[in-house]
Amino acid sequence: MIVSLRGTVLDIQLQYAVLECNGVGYKVLATARTLGQLARGEEAFLLTTMVVREDSQTLYGFIDEESREMFGLLQTVSGLGPKLALAAQSVYSAAELVHAITHNDAKTLQKIPGVGKRMAERMVVDLKDKVSTLQPTALQKPGTELSSSSSSDVAVAAQVVEALTGLGFTEKVAEPVVVAVMAENPDADTSMVLRGALSALSKK
């Protein structure tokens, strides 16, 4: 089982990065938040979780232990697999997910692509006690109101700008494009905004 990787970043795409470790390239799926902290040609360290299926072995990468733990906890919910767990962390940080779950905020969880009302309610019921181990760290960030769409928009924008800077764009160039894309698509999730921003930047 591969639990971490340290190596040179060979490539960064919308949903994954490739790290070369001792001559072997590893494809690691990750959120835009994580990918935004990587840079091609530089050394990086990622905590990883390997998900083994009959027809595949997939690595998921994380910057911190809290995010990796949340990834595992999310998958204890019936019907919630690794793809949806990663989507959840693409929209919200581990701290924000803890806040929503412990405050019975199913509406906030429904903003995650692929999560409907029933799944959101199941997440609250199944995870409320389990996330208590993450809660002390999560609550070090006071004043976060996830029910506010504006704070959610700020989080999405920050994640996308981080991802774009990791891909080589400057913040000065990336920020106005991200703002424009979000203004045209107010309900877009992080991945959609990132794709829209890359499309717009490629035309410049």
mmCIF file of C-alpha atoms in Angstrom, residues 15-179:
data_model
loop_
_atom_site.group_PDB
_atom_site.id
_atom_site.type_symbol
_atom_site.label_atom_id
_atom_site.label_comp_id
_atom_site.label_asym_id
_atom_site.label_seq_id
_atom_site.Cartn_x
_atom_site.Cartn_y
_atom_site.Cartn_z
ATOM 1 C CA GLN A 15 -7.760 16.303 -12.021
ATOM 2 C CA TYR A 16 -4.361 14.730 -11.459
ATOM 3 C CA ALA A 17 -0.616 15.156 -11.266
ATOM 4 C CA VAL A 18 2.241 12.831 -12.196
ATOM 5 C CA LEU A 19 5.093 12.494 -9.705
ATOM 6 C CA GLU A 20 8.340 10.763 -10.652
ATOM 7 C CA CYS A 21 9.817 8.906 -7.695
ATOM 8 C CA ASN A 22 13.074 7.003 -8.247
ATOM 9 C CA GLY A 23 12.437 6.766 -11.976
ATOM 10 C CA VAL A 24 8.800 5.675 -11.682
ATOM 11 C CA GLY A 25 5.939 8.002 -12.615
ATOM 12 C CA TYR A 26 2.851 7.869 -10.401
ATOM 13 C CA LYS A 27 -0.489 9.307 -11.496
ATOM 14 C CA VAL A 28 -2.186 10.850 -8.462
ATOM 15 C CA LEU A 29 -5.764 12.135 -8.506
ATOM 16 C CA ALA A 30 -6.290 15.225 -6.360
ATOM 17 C CA THR A 31 -8.430 18.311 -5.839
ATOM 18 C CA ALA A 32 -7.734 21.659 -7.469
ATOM 19 C CA ARG A 33 -6.720 22.917 -4.027
ATOM 20 C CA THR A 34 -3.978 20.288 -3.840
ATOM 21 C CA LEU A 35 -2.898 20.534 -7.471
ATOM 22 C CA GLY A 36 -2.616 24.298 -7.105
ATOM 23 C CA GLN A 37 0.200 23.837 -4.578
ATOM 24 C CA LEU A 38 2.308 21.826 -7.004
ATOM 25 C CA ALA A 39 4.606 23.134 -9.732
ATOM 26 C CA ARG A 40 6.072 21.313 -12.717
ATOM 27 C CA GLY A 41 9.718 20.445 -12.350
ATOM 28 C CA GLU A 42 9.752 20.946 -8.574
ATOM 29 C CA GLU A 43 9.891 18.396 -5.793
ATOM 30 C CA ALA A 44 6.628 17.684 -3.997
ATOM 31 C CA PHE A 45 5.429 15.532 -1.121
ATOM 32 C CA LEU A 46 1.911 14.103 -1.038
ATOM 33 C CA LEU A 47 0.133 11.860 1.418
ATOM 34 C CA THR A 48 -1.723 9.215 -0.560
ATOM 35 C CA THR A 49 -4.512 6.686 -0.337
ATOM 36 C CA MET A 50 -4.632 3.759 -2.748
ATOM 37 C CA VAL A 51 -8.058 2.504 -3.760
ATOM 38 C CA VAL A 52 -7.891 -1.011 -5.201
ATOM 39 C CA ARG A 53 -10.665 -2.365 -7.396
ATOM 40 C CA GLU A 54 -10.844 -5.543 -9.483
ATOM 41 C CA ASP A 55 -9.921 -3.620 -12.618
ATOM 42 C CA SER A 56 -7.907 -0.692 -11.272
ATOM 43 C CA GLN A 57 -5.505 0.659 -8.664
ATOM 44 C CA THR A 58 -5.934 4.395 -8.138
ATOM 45 C CA LEU A 59 -3.842 6.786 -6.056
ATOM 46 C CA TYR A 60 -5.430 9.850 -4.433
ATOM 47 C CA GLY A 61 -3.179 12.597 -3.100
ATOM 48 C CA PHE A 62 -3.516 15.033 -0.188
ATOM 49 C CA ILE A 63 -1.508 17.906 1.251
ATOM 50 C CA ASP A 64 -2.372 17.184 4.891
ATOM 51 C CA GLU A 65 -3.453 14.293 7.100
ATOM 52 C CA GLU A 66 -6.795 15.910 7.944
ATOM 53 C CA SER A 67 -7.828 15.886 4.278
ATOM 54 C CA ARG A 68 -6.772 12.258 3.865
ATOM 55 C CA GLU A 69 -8.716 11.241 6.966
ATOM 56 C CA MET A 70 -11.812 13.049 5.711
ATOM 57 C CA PHE A 71 -11.474 11.263 2.358
ATOM 58 C CA GLY A 72 -11.633 7.930 4.171
ATOM 59 C CA LEU A 73 -14.491 8.957 6.468
ATOM 60 C CA LEU A 74 -16.637 10.162 3.582
ATOM 61 C CA GLN A 75 -16.432 6.720 1.989
ATOM 62 C CA THR A 76 -17.971 5.096 5.074
ATOM 63 C CA VAL A 77 -21.286 6.601 3.952
ATOM 64 C CA SER A 78 -23.340 4.067 2.006
ATOM 65 C CA GLY A 79 -23.227 4.823 -1.712
ATOM 66 C CA LEU A 80 -20.424 7.383 -1.432
ATOM 67 C CA GLY A 81 -17.306 6.236 -3.282
ATOM 68 C CA PRO A 82 -13.841 7.759 -3.815
ATOM 69 C CA LYS A 83 -14.917 9.837 -6.821
ATOM 70 C CA LEU A 84 -17.654 11.570 -4.843
ATOM 71 C CA ALA A 85 -15.391 11.885 -1.794
ATOM 72 C CA LEU A 86 -12.845 13.746 -3.916
ATOM 73 C CA ALA A 87 -15.600 15.913 -5.395
ATOM 74 C CA ALA A 88 -16.660 16.864 -1.868
ATOM 75 C CA GLN A 89 -13.130 17.961 -1.026
ATOM 76 C CA SER A 90 -12.872 19.853 -4.301
ATOM 77 C CA VAL A 91 -15.708 22.074 -3.109
ATOM 78 C CA TYR A 92 -15.019 22.228 0.631
ATOM 79 C CA SER A 93 -11.996 21.788 2.872
ATOM 80 C CA ALA A 94 -12.061 19.152 5.616
ATOM 81 C CA ALA A 95 -12.793 21.910 8.128
ATOM 82 C CA GLU A 96 -15.760 23.162 6.109
ATOM 83 C CA LEU A 97 -17.158 19.646 5.738
ATOM 84 C CA VAL A 98 -16.887 19.099 9.492
ATOM 85 C CA HIS A 99 -18.725 22.373 10.071
ATOM 86 C CA ALA A 100 -21.564 21.437 7.704
ATOM 87 C CA ILE A 101 -21.926 17.913 9.102
ATOM 88 C CA THR A 102 -21.853 18.879 12.778
ATOM 89 C CA HIS A 103 -24.345 21.702 12.174
ATOM 90 C CA ASN A 104 -26.793 19.465 10.264
ATOM 91 C CA ASP A 105 -26.333 21.668 7.200
ATOM 92 C CA ALA A 106 -27.508 19.305 4.478
ATOM 93 C CA LYS A 107 -28.227 22.201 2.108
ATOM 94 C CA THR A 108 -24.559 23.120 2.030
ATOM 95 C CA LEU A 109 -23.584 19.523 1.283
ATOM 96 C CA GLN A 110 -26.011 19.475 -1.653
ATOM 97 C CA LYS A 111 -23.745 21.995 -3.416
ATOM 98 C CA ILE A 112 -21.281 19.143 -3.960
ATOM 99 C CA PRO A 113 -21.669 17.784 -7.518
ATOM 100 C CA GLY A 114 -23.430 14.423 -7.346
ATOM 101 C CA VAL A 115 -24.851 14.911 -3.850
ATOM 102 C CA GLY A 116 -28.631 15.152 -3.679
ATOM 103 C CA LYS A 117 -30.897 15.753 -0.694
ATOM 104 C CA ARG A 118 -30.990 12.112 0.387
ATOM 105 C CA MET A 119 -27.201 11.660 0.187
ATOM 106 C CA ALA A 120 -26.585 14.935 2.031
ATOM 107 C CA GLU A 121 -28.891 13.872 4.868
ATOM 108 C CA ARG A 122 -27.196 10.463 4.989
ATOM 109 C CA MET A 123 -23.787 12.161 5.258
ATOM 110 C CA VAL A 124 -24.959 14.183 8.245
ATOM 111 C CA VAL A 125 -26.446 11.152 10.031
ATOM 112 C CA ASP A 126 -23.582 8.745 9.293
ATOM 113 C CA LEU A 127 -20.681 11.121 9.875
ATOM 114 C CA LYS A 128 -21.759 13.419 12.699
ATOM 115 C CA ASP A 129 -20.119 11.282 15.386
ATOM 116 C CA LYS A 130 -17.215 10.103 13.219
ATOM 117 C CA VAL A 131 -15.932 13.592 12.333
ATOM 118 C CA SER A 132 -15.598 14.536 15.999
ATOM 119 C CA THR A 133 -11.922 13.552 15.872
ATOM 120 C CA LEU A 134 -11.373 16.175 13.157
ATOM 121 C CA GLN A 135 -13.486 18.848 14.787
ATOM 122 C CA PRO A 136 -10.857 20.458 17.092
ATOM 123 C CA THR A 137 -8.601 21.299 14.143
ATOM 124 C CA ALA A 138 -11.504 22.335 11.954
ATOM 125 C CA LEU A 139 -12.873 24.759 14.511
ATOM 126 C CA GLN A 140 -9.593 26.660 14.681
ATOM 127 C CA LYS A 141 -11.041 28.718 11.831
ATOM 128 C CA PRO A 142 -13.830 30.706 13.528
ATOM 129 C CA GLY A 143 -16.380 32.828 11.766
ATOM 130 C CA THR A 144 -16.914 30.528 8.788
ATOM 131 C CA GLU A 145 -20.565 30.493 7.739
ATOM 132 C CA LEU A 146 -20.973 27.888 5.061
ATOM 133 C CA SER A 147 -24.613 28.750 4.533
ATOM 134 C CA SER A 148 -23.427 31.981 2.979
ATOM 135 C CA SER A 149 -23.023 31.566 -0.758
ATOM 136 C CA SER A 150 -20.509 34.416 -0.830
ATOM 137 C CA SER A 151 -18.030 32.587 1.428
ATOM 138 C CA SER A 152 -18.457 29.478 -0.691
ATOM 139 C CA ASP A 153 -17.761 31.504 -3.838
ATOM 140 C CA VAL A 154 -14.620 32.933 -2.266
ATOM 141 C CA ALA A 155 -13.413 29.418 -1.425
ATOM 142 C CA VAL A 156 -14.037 28.185 -4.969
ATOM 143 C CA ALA A 157 -12.292 31.211 -6.477
ATOM 144 C CA ALA A 158 -9.278 30.754 -4.205
ATOM 145 C CA GLN A 159 -8.976 27.065 -5.113
ATOM 146 C CA VAL A 160 -9.148 27.769 -8.844
ATOM 147 C CA VAL A 161 -6.630 30.621 -8.691
ATOM 148 C CA GLU A 162 -4.269 28.329 -6.743
ATOM 149 C CA ALA A 163 -4.639 25.643 -9.395
ATOM 150 C CA LEU A 164 -3.976 28.104 -12.210
ATOM 151 C CA THR A 165 -0.870 29.513 -10.541
ATOM 152 C CA GLY A 166 0.331 25.936 -10.141
ATOM 153 C CA LEU A 167 -0.108 25.535 -13.881
ATOM 154 C CA GLY A 168 2.118 28.550 -14.533
ATOM 155 C CA PHE A 169 -0.292 31.501 -14.714
ATOM 156 C CA THR A 170 0.270 34.535 -12.500
ATOM 157 C CA GLU A 171 -2.373 35.592 -9.954
ATOM 158 C CA LYS A 172 -2.692 38.922 -11.772
ATOM 159 C CA VAL A 173 -3.714 37.104 -14.948
ATOM 160 C CA ALA A 174 -5.740 34.330 -13.314
ATOM 161 C CA GLU A 175 -7.911 36.258 -10.844
ATOM 162 C CA PRO A 176 -9.925 38.445 -13.279
ATOM 163 C CA VAL A 177 -10.563 35.451 -15.550
ATOM 164 C CA VAL A 178 -11.841 33.360 -12.612
ATOM 165 C CA VAL A 179 -14.100 36.202 -11.475
#
